[in-house]
mmCIF file of C-alpha atoms in Angstrom:
data_model
loop_
_atom_site.group_PDB
_atom_site.id
_atom_site.type_symbol
_atom_site.label_atom_id
_atom_site.label_comp_id
_atom_site.label_asym_id
_atom_site.label_seq_id
_atom_site.Cartn_x
_atom_site.Cartn_y
_atom_site.Cartn_z
ATOM 1 C CA MET A 1 -14.259 30.371 38.114
ATOM 2 C CA SER A 2 -12.164 28.088 41.635
ATOM 3 C CA GLU A 3 -7.918 28.090 42.046
ATOM 4 C CA GLY A 4 -8.342 24.809 41.017
ATOM 5 C CA GLY A 5 -10.055 25.306 37.750
ATOM 6 C CA GLN A 6 -7.657 27.959 36.478
ATOM 7 C CA ARG A 7 -4.906 25.248 36.904
ATOM 8 C CA LEU A 8 -6.568 23.347 35.628
ATOM 9 C CA ARG A 9 -6.647 24.862 32.363
ATOM 10 C CA ARG A 10 -2.795 25.821 33.060
ATOM 11 C CA LEU A 11 -1.414 23.024 32.778
ATOM 12 C CA GLU A 12 -3.622 22.147 30.193
ATOM 13 C CA ARG A 13 -2.318 25.034 28.131
ATOM 14 C CA ARG A 14 1.304 23.835 28.540
ATOM 15 C CA ILE A 15 0.840 20.172 27.269
ATOM 16 C CA ARG A 16 -0.910 21.571 24.499
ATOM 17 C CA LEU A 17 2.135 23.726 23.540
ATOM 18 C CA ARG A 18 4.694 21.097 23.924
ATOM 19 C CA LEU A 19 2.069 19.134 21.463
ATOM 20 C CA ASP A 20 2.146 21.690 18.979
ATOM 21 C CA ALA A 21 6.025 22.251 19.790
ATOM 22 C CA ARG A 22 6.754 18.276 18.595
ATOM 23 C CA ALA A 23 4.734 18.426 16.631
ATOM 24 C CA ALA A 24 6.643 21.470 14.902
ATOM 25 C CA LEU A 25 9.565 19.647 15.330
ATOM 26 C CA ASP A 26 8.736 16.890 14.481
ATOM 27 C CA ARG A 27 7.468 18.213 10.945
ATOM 28 C CA ALA A 28 10.861 20.414 10.393
ATOM 29 C CA LEU A 29 12.573 17.376 10.745
ATOM 30 C CA ARG A 30 10.629 14.953 8.094
ATOM 31 C CA SER A 31 11.136 17.961 5.485
ATOM 32 C CA LEU A 32 15.264 18.230 5.559
ATOM 33 C CA PRO A 33 15.549 15.475 3.107
ATOM 34 C CA ALA A 34 13.139 17.778 0.854
ATOM 35 C CA VAL A 35 14.428 21.123 1.658
ATOM 36 C CA GLY A 36 18.170 19.193 1.377
ATOM 37 C CA GLN A 37 17.497 18.591 -2.781
ATOM 38 C CA ILE A 38 15.594 22.027 -3.792
ATOM 39 C CA VAL A 39 18.330 23.832 -1.796
ATOM 40 C CA VAL A 40 21.149 22.009 -4.005
ATOM 41 C CA ALA A 41 18.530 21.797 -7.110
ATOM 42 C CA ALA A 42 17.597 25.602 -7.165
ATOM 43 C CA THR A 43 21.752 25.982 -6.613
ATOM 44 C CA SER A 44 22.801 24.146 -9.461
ATOM 45 C CA ALA A 45 20.458 26.301 -11.316
ATOM 46 C CA TYR A 46 20.944 29.473 -10.288
ATOM 47 C CA LEU A 47 24.773 28.530 -11.566
ATOM 48 C CA LEU A 48 24.107 27.065 -14.840
ATOM 49 C CA ALA A 49 21.670 30.208 -16.104
ATOM 50 C CA ARG A 50 24.360 32.114 -14.266
ATOM 51 C CA GLU A 51 26.996 30.737 -15.638
ATOM 52 C CA LEU A 52 26.997 29.057 -19.138
ATOM 53 C CA LEU A 53 23.791 31.375 -20.108
ATOM 54 C CA GLY A 54 25.461 34.847 -19.108
ATOM 55 C CA HIS A 55 22.191 35.524 -17.539
ATOM 56 C CA GLU A 56 22.226 38.337 -14.786
ATOM 57 C CA LEU A 57 19.111 37.540 -12.414
ATOM 58 C CA PRO A 58 17.995 33.319 -13.475
ATOM 59 C CA LEU A 59 14.973 34.541 -11.526
ATOM 60 C CA VAL A 60 12.418 32.075 -13.089
ATOM 61 C CA ALA A 61 15.269 29.159 -13.129
ATOM 62 C CA VAL A 62 15.136 29.084 -9.263
ATOM 63 C CA THR A 63 11.367 29.102 -8.696
ATOM 64 C CA VAL A 64 10.812 26.648 -12.184
ATOM 65 C CA THR A 65 13.189 24.118 -9.728
ATOM 66 C CA ILE A 66 11.880 25.726 -6.039
ATOM 67 C CA VAL A 67 8.183 24.789 -7.555
ATOM 68 C CA SER A 68 9.138 21.968 -9.268
ATOM 69 C CA LEU A 69 10.418 20.154 -6.899
ATOM 70 C CA GLY A 70 7.937 20.675 -3.914
ATOM 71 C CA LEU A 71 7.838 19.925 -0.059
ATOM 72 C CA ALA A 72 5.636 17.716 -0.827
ATOM 73 C CA ARG A 73 6.528 13.543 0.611
ATOM 74 C CA ASP A 74 3.698 11.592 -2.762
ATOM 75 C CA THR A 75 6.743 13.584 -5.467
ATOM 76 C CA THR A 76 7.626 11.648 -8.695
ATOM 77 C CA PRO A 77 8.943 11.826 -11.420
ATOM 78 C CA ARG A 78 5.730 12.473 -13.071
ATOM 79 C CA ARG A 79 4.752 14.707 -11.323
ATOM 80 C CA VAL A 80 7.449 17.030 -10.859
ATOM 81 C CA ALA A 81 7.881 16.329 -15.365
ATOM 82 C CA GLU A 82 4.578 18.253 -15.133
ATOM 83 C CA THR A 83 5.082 20.724 -12.753
ATOM 84 C CA VAL A 84 8.098 21.862 -15.187
ATOM 85 C CA ILE A 85 6.275 21.756 -18.838
ATOM 86 C CA GLY A 86 3.240 23.973 -17.204
ATOM 87 C CA MET A 87 5.383 26.380 -15.620
ATOM 88 C CA ASN A 88 7.711 26.337 -19.476
ATOM 89 C CA ILE A 89 4.643 26.760 -20.940
ATOM 90 C CA GLY A 90 3.269 28.995 -18.736
ATOM 91 C CA ILE A 91 6.458 31.307 -20.023
ATOM 92 C CA ALA A 92 6.933 30.290 -23.505
ATOM 93 C CA VAL A 93 2.808 31.934 -24.631
ATOM 94 C CA ALA A 94 3.304 34.783 -22.177
ATOM 95 C CA ALA A 95 7.140 35.637 -23.816
ATOM 96 C CA LEU A 96 5.338 35.564 -27.459
ATOM 97 C CA LEU A 97 2.525 37.767 -26.490
ATOM 98 C CA VAL A 98 4.268 40.405 -24.807
ATOM 99 C CA GLN A 99 5.769 40.873 -27.979
ATOM 100 C CA ALA A 100 3.215 40.226 -30.396
ATOM 101 C CA ILE A 101 0.266 43.232 -27.719
ATOM 102 C CA GLY A 102 3.255 44.449 -25.359
ATOM 103 C CA ARG A 103 3.120 45.628 -21.557
ATOM 104 C CA GLY A 104 0.530 46.865 -19.338
ATOM 105 C CA ALA A 105 -3.156 45.875 -17.435
ATOM 106 C CA TRP A 106 -4.798 45.078 -20.141
ATOM 107 C CA GLN A 107 -2.274 42.962 -21.355
ATOM 108 C CA ILE A 108 -1.874 40.859 -18.474
ATOM 109 C CA ALA A 109 -5.092 39.816 -18.114
ATOM 110 C CA VAL A 110 -4.858 38.952 -21.695
ATOM 111 C CA ILE A 111 -1.309 37.164 -21.128
ATOM 112 C CA LEU A 112 -3.364 35.677 -17.428
ATOM 113 C CA GLY A 113 -6.906 34.474 -19.104
ATOM 114 C CA VAL A 114 -4.860 33.039 -22.409
ATOM 115 C CA THR A 115 -1.963 30.968 -20.906
ATOM 116 C CA LEU A 116 -5.082 29.496 -18.479
ATOM 117 C CA VAL A 117 -6.877 28.346 -21.244
ATOM 118 C CA VAL A 118 -3.846 26.885 -23.340
ATOM 119 C CA ALA A 119 -3.061 24.107 -20.066
ATOM 120 C CA ARG A 120 -6.519 23.747 -19.107
ATOM 121 C CA LEU A 121 -6.769 22.359 -23.099
ATOM 122 C CA LEU A 122 -3.170 20.664 -22.772
ATOM 123 C CA SER A 123 -3.427 19.506 -19.464
ATOM 124 C CA PRO A 124 -6.893 17.714 -16.827
ATOM 125 C CA SER A 125 -3.858 18.889 -13.873
ATOM 126 C CA ALA A 126 -5.413 22.395 -12.370
ATOM 127 C CA PRO A 127 -2.154 22.856 -10.775
ATOM 128 C CA PHE A 128 -0.597 22.539 -14.403
ATOM 129 C CA ALA A 129 -2.874 25.834 -14.821
ATOM 130 C CA ILE A 130 -1.950 27.585 -11.853
ATOM 131 C CA ALA A 131 2.283 26.793 -12.195
ATOM 132 C CA ALA A 132 1.137 28.334 -16.053
ATOM 133 C CA GLY A 133 -0.497 30.993 -15.298
ATOM 134 C CA VAL A 134 2.488 32.058 -12.170
ATOM 135 C CA GLN A 135 5.438 32.037 -14.478
ATOM 136 C CA SER A 136 3.434 34.198 -17.682
ATOM 137 C CA MET A 137 3.135 37.052 -15.356
ATOM 138 C CA LEU A 138 6.601 36.289 -14.186
ATOM 139 C CA VAL A 139 6.985 36.980 -17.920
ATOM 140 C CA ALA A 140 4.635 40.435 -18.184
ATOM 141 C CA VAL A 141 4.767 41.309 -15.083
ATOM 142 C CA LEU A 142 8.458 41.558 -14.416
ATOM 143 C CA PRO A 143 11.317 43.970 -16.756
ATOM 144 C CA ALA A 144 12.643 42.192 -20.147
ATOM 145 C CA PRO A 145 15.910 40.307 -19.402
ATOM 146 C CA ASP A 146 19.115 41.226 -21.554
ATOM 147 C CA GLY A 147 18.419 38.762 -23.388
ATOM 148 C CA GLY A 148 14.564 40.065 -24.517
ATOM 149 C CA VAL A 149 11.281 37.386 -23.888
ATOM 150 C CA PHE A 150 12.813 34.588 -24.725
ATOM 151 C CA ALA A 151 15.769 34.130 -22.457
ATOM 152 C CA ARG A 152 13.254 33.326 -19.346
ATOM 153 C CA SER A 153 12.070 29.716 -21.714
ATOM 154 C CA LEU A 154 15.871 28.860 -21.901
ATOM 155 C CA ASP A 155 16.402 29.652 -18.033
ATOM 156 C CA GLY A 156 13.232 28.179 -16.987
ATOM 157 C CA LEU A 157 14.850 24.460 -19.263
ATOM 158 C CA ILE A 158 17.389 25.293 -16.730
ATOM 159 C CA GLY A 159 14.933 24.786 -13.514
ATOM 160 C CA GLY A 160 13.303 21.858 -15.024
ATOM 161 C CA ALA A 161 15.966 20.007 -16.729
ATOM 162 C CA VAL A 162 17.919 20.695 -12.470
ATOM 163 C CA ALA A 163 14.688 19.402 -10.748
ATOM 164 C CA LEU A 164 14.188 16.089 -12.828
ATOM 165 C CA LEU A 165 18.163 15.221 -12.779
ATOM 166 C CA VAL A 166 18.191 15.774 -8.697
ATOM 167 C CA THR A 167 15.009 14.197 -8.414
ATOM 168 C CA ALA A 168 16.705 11.048 -9.527
ATOM 169 C CA LEU A 169 20.647 11.684 -8.790
ATOM 170 C CA ILE A 170 19.277 13.231 -5.166
ATOM 171 C CA PRO A 171 17.191 10.848 -4.208
ATOM 172 C CA ARG A 172 13.853 11.386 -0.805
ATOM 173 C CA PHE A 173 15.666 9.164 0.382
ATOM 174 C CA ASP A 174 12.580 9.248 3.612
ATOM 175 C CA LEU A 175 10.702 7.351 0.682
ATOM 176 C CA LEU A 176 12.486 4.621 1.553
ATOM 177 C CA ARG A 177 12.328 4.856 5.813
ATOM 178 C CA PRO A 178 9.308 3.127 7.539
ATOM 179 C CA ARG A 179 6.033 4.549 7.003
ATOM 180 C CA GLY A 180 3.810 5.268 9.605
ATOM 181 C CA GLU A 181 1.006 4.499 8.330
ATOM 182 C CA ILE A 182 1.730 1.132 7.202
ATOM 183 C CA ALA A 183 1.821 0.522 11.633
ATOM 184 C CA ALA A 184 -1.358 3.002 12.334
ATOM 185 C CA LEU A 185 -3.073 1.495 10.032
ATOM 186 C CA TYR A 186 -2.586 -1.541 11.907
ATOM 187 C CA SER A 187 -2.953 -0.586 15.057
ATOM 188 C CA LEU A 188 -5.788 0.910 14.618
ATOM 189 C CA LEU A 189 -7.371 -2.967 12.361
ATOM 190 C CA GLU A 190 -6.192 -4.523 15.461
ATOM 191 C CA GLN A 191 -7.521 -2.856 17.777
ATOM 192 C CA ALA A 192 -11.084 -3.483 15.459
ATOM 193 C CA THR A 193 -10.559 -6.713 15.283
ATOM 194 C CA ALA A 194 -10.018 -6.884 19.500
ATOM 195 C CA GLY A 195 -13.136 -4.391 19.897
ATOM 196 C CA MET A 196 -14.724 -7.203 17.845
ATOM 197 C CA HIS A 197 -13.763 -10.358 20.423
ATOM 198 C CA ASP A 198 -14.700 -8.171 23.262
ATOM 199 C CA ALA A 199 -18.330 -6.818 22.443
ATOM 200 C CA LEU A 200 -19.475 -10.531 20.750
ATOM 201 C CA ARG A 201 -17.496 -12.205 24.447
ATOM 202 C CA ARG A 202 -20.029 -10.017 26.659
ATOM 203 C CA GLY A 203 -22.045 -9.308 24.615
ATOM 204 C CA ASP A 204 -21.735 -5.288 24.217
ATOM 205 C CA PRO A 205 -22.596 -2.875 21.769
ATOM 206 C CA ALA A 206 -20.336 -0.485 22.698
ATOM 207 C CA ALA A 207 -18.077 -2.358 22.292
ATOM 208 C CA ALA A 208 -18.533 -2.625 19.157
ATOM 209 C CA GLU A 209 -19.211 0.804 18.787
ATOM 210 C CA LEU A 210 -16.453 1.586 19.308
ATOM 211 C CA ALA A 211 -14.498 -0.867 16.922
ATOM 212 C CA LEU A 212 -16.936 -0.041 13.877
ATOM 213 C CA ALA A 213 -15.725 3.796 14.450
ATOM 214 C CA ARG A 214 -11.606 2.856 14.645
ATOM 215 C CA SER A 215 -12.790 0.740 11.595
ATOM 216 C CA ARG A 216 -13.811 3.611 9.604
ATOM 217 C CA ARG A 217 -9.866 5.530 10.376
ATOM 218 C CA THR A 218 -8.124 3.274 8.726
ATOM 219 C CA GLN A 219 -8.886 4.629 4.685
ATOM 220 C CA PRO A 220 -6.514 8.416 5.403
ATOM 221 C CA LEU A 221 -3.802 5.772 5.659
ATOM 222 C CA LEU A 222 -4.935 3.578 3.685
ATOM 223 C CA ASP A 223 -4.453 5.964 1.584
ATOM 224 C CA GLU A 224 -1.337 8.260 2.830
ATOM 225 C CA TRP A 225 0.843 4.770 2.688
ATOM 226 C CA SER A 226 -0.398 4.542 -1.062
ATOM 227 C CA ARG A 227 0.933 8.050 -2.267
ATOM 228 C CA ALA A 228 4.711 7.346 -0.251
ATOM 229 C CA LEU A 229 5.069 4.213 -2.029
ATOM 230 C CA GLU A 230 3.566 5.154 -5.087
ATOM 231 C CA SER A 231 6.513 8.341 -4.974
ATOM 232 C CA ALA A 232 8.767 5.653 -3.921
ATOM 233 C CA ARG A 233 8.661 3.615 -6.550
ATOM 234 C CA ALA A 234 8.014 5.762 -9.271
ATOM 235 C CA VAL A 235 11.767 7.979 -7.674
ATOM 236 C CA ALA A 236 13.612 4.381 -7.737
ATOM 237 C CA ALA A 237 12.652 3.538 -11.305
ATOM 238 C CA VAL A 238 14.837 6.014 -12.414
ATOM 239 C CA SER A 239 17.251 6.678 -9.745
ATOM 240 C CA PRO A 240 20.584 4.418 -9.807
ATOM 241 C CA TRP A 241 21.632 5.271 -5.746
ATOM 242 C CA LEU A 242 17.998 2.796 -5.492
ATOM 243 C CA ARG A 243 18.162 0.376 -8.035
ATOM 244 C CA ARG A 244 18.242 -2.283 -4.733
ATOM 245 C CA GLN A 245 15.221 -1.224 -2.956
ATOM 246 C CA ARG A 246 12.471 -1.997 -5.533
ATOM 247 C CA GLY A 247 12.455 -4.970 -5.238
ATOM 248 C CA VAL A 248 11.668 -4.288 -1.183
ATOM 249 C CA LEU A 249 9.313 -1.854 -3.156
ATOM 250 C CA GLY A 250 7.426 -4.360 -4.641
ATOM 251 C CA ALA A 251 7.015 -6.850 -2.096
ATOM 252 C CA GLU A 252 5.410 -3.570 0.328
ATOM 253 C CA ALA A 253 2.791 -2.944 -2.479
ATOM 254 C CA GLN A 254 2.776 -6.442 -2.246
ATOM 255 C CA LEU A 255 1.390 -5.669 1.201
ATOM 256 C CA LEU A 256 -0.632 -2.949 0.316
ATOM 257 C CA THR A 257 -2.948 -5.094 -1.827
ATOM 258 C CA VAL A 258 -3.314 -7.437 0.218
ATOM 259 C CA SER A 259 -4.122 -4.703 3.256
ATOM 260 C CA ASP A 260 -6.371 -2.897 1.216
ATOM 261 C CA LEU A 261 -8.064 -6.575 0.798
ATOM 262 C CA VAL A 262 -7.537 -6.540 4.972
ATOM 263 C CA THR A 263 -8.942 -3.479 5.252
ATOM 264 C CA ARG A 264 -12.015 -4.139 3.765
ATOM 265 C CA HIS A 265 -12.844 -7.293 5.210
ATOM 266 C CA VAL A 266 -12.782 -5.578 8.695
ATOM 267 C CA ARG A 267 -14.887 -3.062 8.016
ATOM 268 C CA ALA A 268 -17.813 -5.357 7.239
ATOM 269 C CA LEU A 269 -17.116 -7.566 9.610
ATOM 270 C CA ALA A 270 -17.573 -4.136 12.184
ATOM 271 C CA ARG A 271 -20.666 -3.459 10.314
ATOM 272 C CA ARG A 272 -22.134 -7.157 11.066
ATOM 273 C CA VAL A 273 -21.321 -7.162 14.589
ATOM 274 C CA GLU A 274 -22.717 -4.444 15.670
ATOM 275 C CA VAL A 275 -26.060 -4.857 13.974
ATOM 276 C CA LEU A 276 -24.934 -7.708 15.804
ATOM 277 C CA THR A 277 -24.486 -6.630 19.030
ATOM 278 C CA ARG A 278 -27.364 -4.835 19.608
ATOM 279 C CA ASP A 279 -29.118 -7.774 21.263
ATOM 280 C CA GLY A 280 -26.637 -8.128 23.893
ATOM 281 C CA SER A 281 -26.117 -11.593 23.561
ATOM 282 C CA PRO A 282 -23.215 -12.991 24.493
ATOM 283 C CA ARG A 283 -21.659 -15.116 21.425
ATOM 284 C CA PRO A 284 -18.177 -17.295 23.048
ATOM 285 C CA LEU A 285 -17.625 -18.858 19.310
ATOM 286 C CA LEU A 286 -17.618 -16.331 17.542
ATOM 287 C CA ALA A 287 -15.412 -13.898 20.040
ATOM 288 C CA ASP A 288 -12.527 -16.590 19.445
ATOM 289 C CA LEU A 289 -12.305 -16.794 15.546
ATOM 290 C CA LEU A 290 -12.227 -12.603 15.972
ATOM 291 C CA GLU A 291 -10.085 -13.397 18.401
ATOM 292 C CA GLN A 292 -7.527 -15.113 16.243
ATOM 293 C CA ALA A 293 -8.671 -13.017 13.183
ATOM 294 C CA ALA A 294 -6.453 -10.708 16.093
ATOM 295 C CA GLU A 295 -4.060 -12.582 16.200
ATOM 296 C CA LEU A 296 -3.105 -13.155 12.341
ATOM 297 C CA LEU A 297 -3.169 -9.004 11.847
ATOM 298 C CA ARG A 298 -0.778 -8.792 14.585
ATOM 299 C CA LEU A 299 1.572 -11.456 12.397
ATOM 300 C CA LEU A 300 1.258 -9.803 9.081
ATOM 301 C CA ALA A 301 1.363 -6.524 10.427
ATOM 302 C CA ARG A 302 5.353 -7.920 11.117
ATOM 303 C CA SER A 303 5.503 -9.864 8.005
ATOM 304 C CA ARG A 304 6.628 -6.743 6.320
ATOM 305 C CA ASP A 305 10.395 -7.019 7.928
ATOM 306 C CA ASP A 306 10.151 -10.474 9.646
ATOM 307 C CA ASP A 307 10.256 -14.305 8.066
ATOM 308 C CA ALA A 308 9.361 -16.085 11.299
ATOM 309 C CA ALA A 309 5.768 -13.755 11.632
ATOM 310 C CA ARG A 310 5.183 -14.676 7.466
ATOM 311 C CA TYR A 311 5.393 -18.360 8.226
ATOM 312 C CA ALA A 312 2.828 -17.720 11.277
ATOM 313 C CA ALA A 313 1.157 -15.662 9.961
ATOM 314 C CA ARG A 314 0.026 -18.790 7.386
ATOM 315 C CA ALA A 315 -0.864 -21.235 9.781
ATOM 316 C CA VAL A 316 -2.926 -18.304 11.837
ATOM 317 C CA ALA A 317 -4.553 -18.296 8.462
ATOM 318 C CA ALA A 318 -5.149 -21.460 7.548
ATOM 319 C CA GLY A 319 -6.349 -22.049 11.165
ATOM 320 C CA LEU A 320 -8.742 -19.450 10.506
ATOM 321 C CA ALA A 321 -9.716 -21.145 7.697
ATOM 322 C CA ALA A 322 -10.263 -24.374 8.431
ATOM 323 C CA ARG A 323 -12.971 -23.283 11.255
ATOM 324 C CA CYS A 324 -14.682 -21.138 8.866
ATOM 325 C CA ALA A 325 -17.710 -23.443 8.327
ATOM 326 C CA PRO A 326 -21.096 -21.394 8.891
ATOM 327 C CA THR A 327 -22.769 -25.124 9.663
ATOM 328 C CA SER A 328 -20.877 -23.808 12.988
ATOM 329 C CA VAL A 329 -23.442 -21.558 14.124
ATOM 330 C CA ASP A 330 -26.745 -21.112 14.409
ATOM 331 C CA GLY A 331 -28.867 -17.813 13.367
ATOM 332 C CA VAL A 332 -28.343 -16.441 8.911
ATOM 333 C CA ALA A 333 -26.762 -13.113 11.382
ATOM 334 C CA ASP A 334 -24.634 -15.485 13.254
ATOM 335 C CA GLN A 335 -23.434 -16.991 9.295
ATOM 336 C CA VAL A 336 -23.489 -14.313 7.995
ATOM 337 C CA VAL A 337 -19.633 -13.386 10.316
ATOM 338 C CA ILE A 338 -18.498 -16.967 9.466
ATOM 339 C CA VAL A 339 -19.525 -16.185 5.942
ATOM 340 C CA LEU A 340 -16.851 -12.552 5.943
ATOM 341 C CA LEU A 341 -14.293 -14.082 7.665
ATOM 342 C CA ARG A 342 -13.564 -16.875 4.520
ATOM 343 C CA PRO A 343 -12.575 -13.866 2.520
ATOM 344 C CA LEU A 344 -10.106 -12.429 5.574
ATOM 345 C CA ALA A 345 -8.230 -16.277 6.055
ATOM 346 C CA PHE A 346 -8.325 -16.927 1.788
ATOM 347 C CA ASP A 347 -6.486 -12.885 0.809
ATOM 348 C CA VAL A 348 -3.949 -13.700 3.988
ATOM 349 C CA LEU A 349 -3.377 -17.255 2.993
ATOM 350 C CA VAL A 350 -2.634 -16.396 -1.280
ATOM 351 C CA HIS A 351 -0.495 -13.184 0.281
ATOM 352 C CA MET A 352 1.741 -15.233 2.131
ATOM 353 C CA GLY A 353 1.448 -17.724 -1.163
ATOM 354 C CA THR A 354 -0.531 -20.420 -1.651
ATOM 355 C CA PRO A 355 -1.876 -21.550 -4.202
ATOM 356 C CA PRO A 356 -5.056 -19.617 -4.697
ATOM 357 C CA ALA A 357 -6.376 -23.147 -5.095
ATOM 358 C CA GLU A 358 -5.534 -25.014 -2.023
ATOM 359 C CA ALA A 359 -5.951 -21.787 0.284
ATOM 360 C CA ARG A 360 -9.600 -22.518 -1.125
ATOM 361 C CA ALA A 361 -9.277 -26.311 -0.506
ATOM 362 C CA LEU A 362 -8.761 -25.520 3.366
ATOM 363 C CA LEU A 363 -11.980 -24.264 3.760
ATOM 364 C CA PRO A 364 -15.214 -26.385 5.114
ATOM 365 C CA PRO A 365 -17.494 -26.281 2.089
ATOM 366 C CA LEU A 366 -20.840 -23.572 2.641
#
């Protein structure tokens, strides 16, 4: 390899290391709210089991708390409760079986098998069964505490109660931070729509293919946004500190709903434009409509925090709806693009507060 090639490879390695270091630091910083919550909960569960119940080694209380809370961003009170119940079922089943059949290698096999079967009977959730199985093995393998094997059941109940209490009283406030998924989603939607505009204006199949590829990358962002918002709303429903945020989260849920619809419309448009531009013919009228749609998406992205953007988006959506007359272009293939633009304008108008009947009246007759 030439000296220039070696220098290029070294530069690429340095850039990759820097990007990896940034990603690791960002991951650690984003985990700090969850880490703080878990530390407080685990310490509290340990102190309660040790000081209140007199348990010398309240291992189960600590592990139940840590596992049930977890580091996932989409942790909800319901998921915490399910994990707590699963772990406590594992503890109870194992304690009963240890009393009946004792300890040993074959006993471990029986205890684990019975615990997993019971857990699967009680819940379709695989994590529920695994949580029960892990806790049953702690009971089956570790020596019994001074209070007997059922003392661990009390530890499990304390750990679960603390986890649920901390979920409500010390929520992860990062749930309320501006979601990067929203910005990333609308950036992709805008790029896809702008790419369709360029493809139609120049008759460029390559630009249409790129727009289609970008539109297909939107679903993971929608899914992540949905999970994060579900978690935030679930925590806000039980946390006294987040009562004022319930309205904000409700408005965000409405934005998510219309964003899901808009994303579906953009994907359908991208597929149609990709087929349409294969002949290489420019279509300036359709390009103008897609340019207006891209502007609408830019305003919709800002509407969550900007009232002026909401009013502007409503006006742009109304203007786009009024231009969506299929008879304005020749050919069924071209008319299909306009037909696909109509529900996009309609859904945004309804989201912005226009009554459905009024929004429908703005659309030219088919």
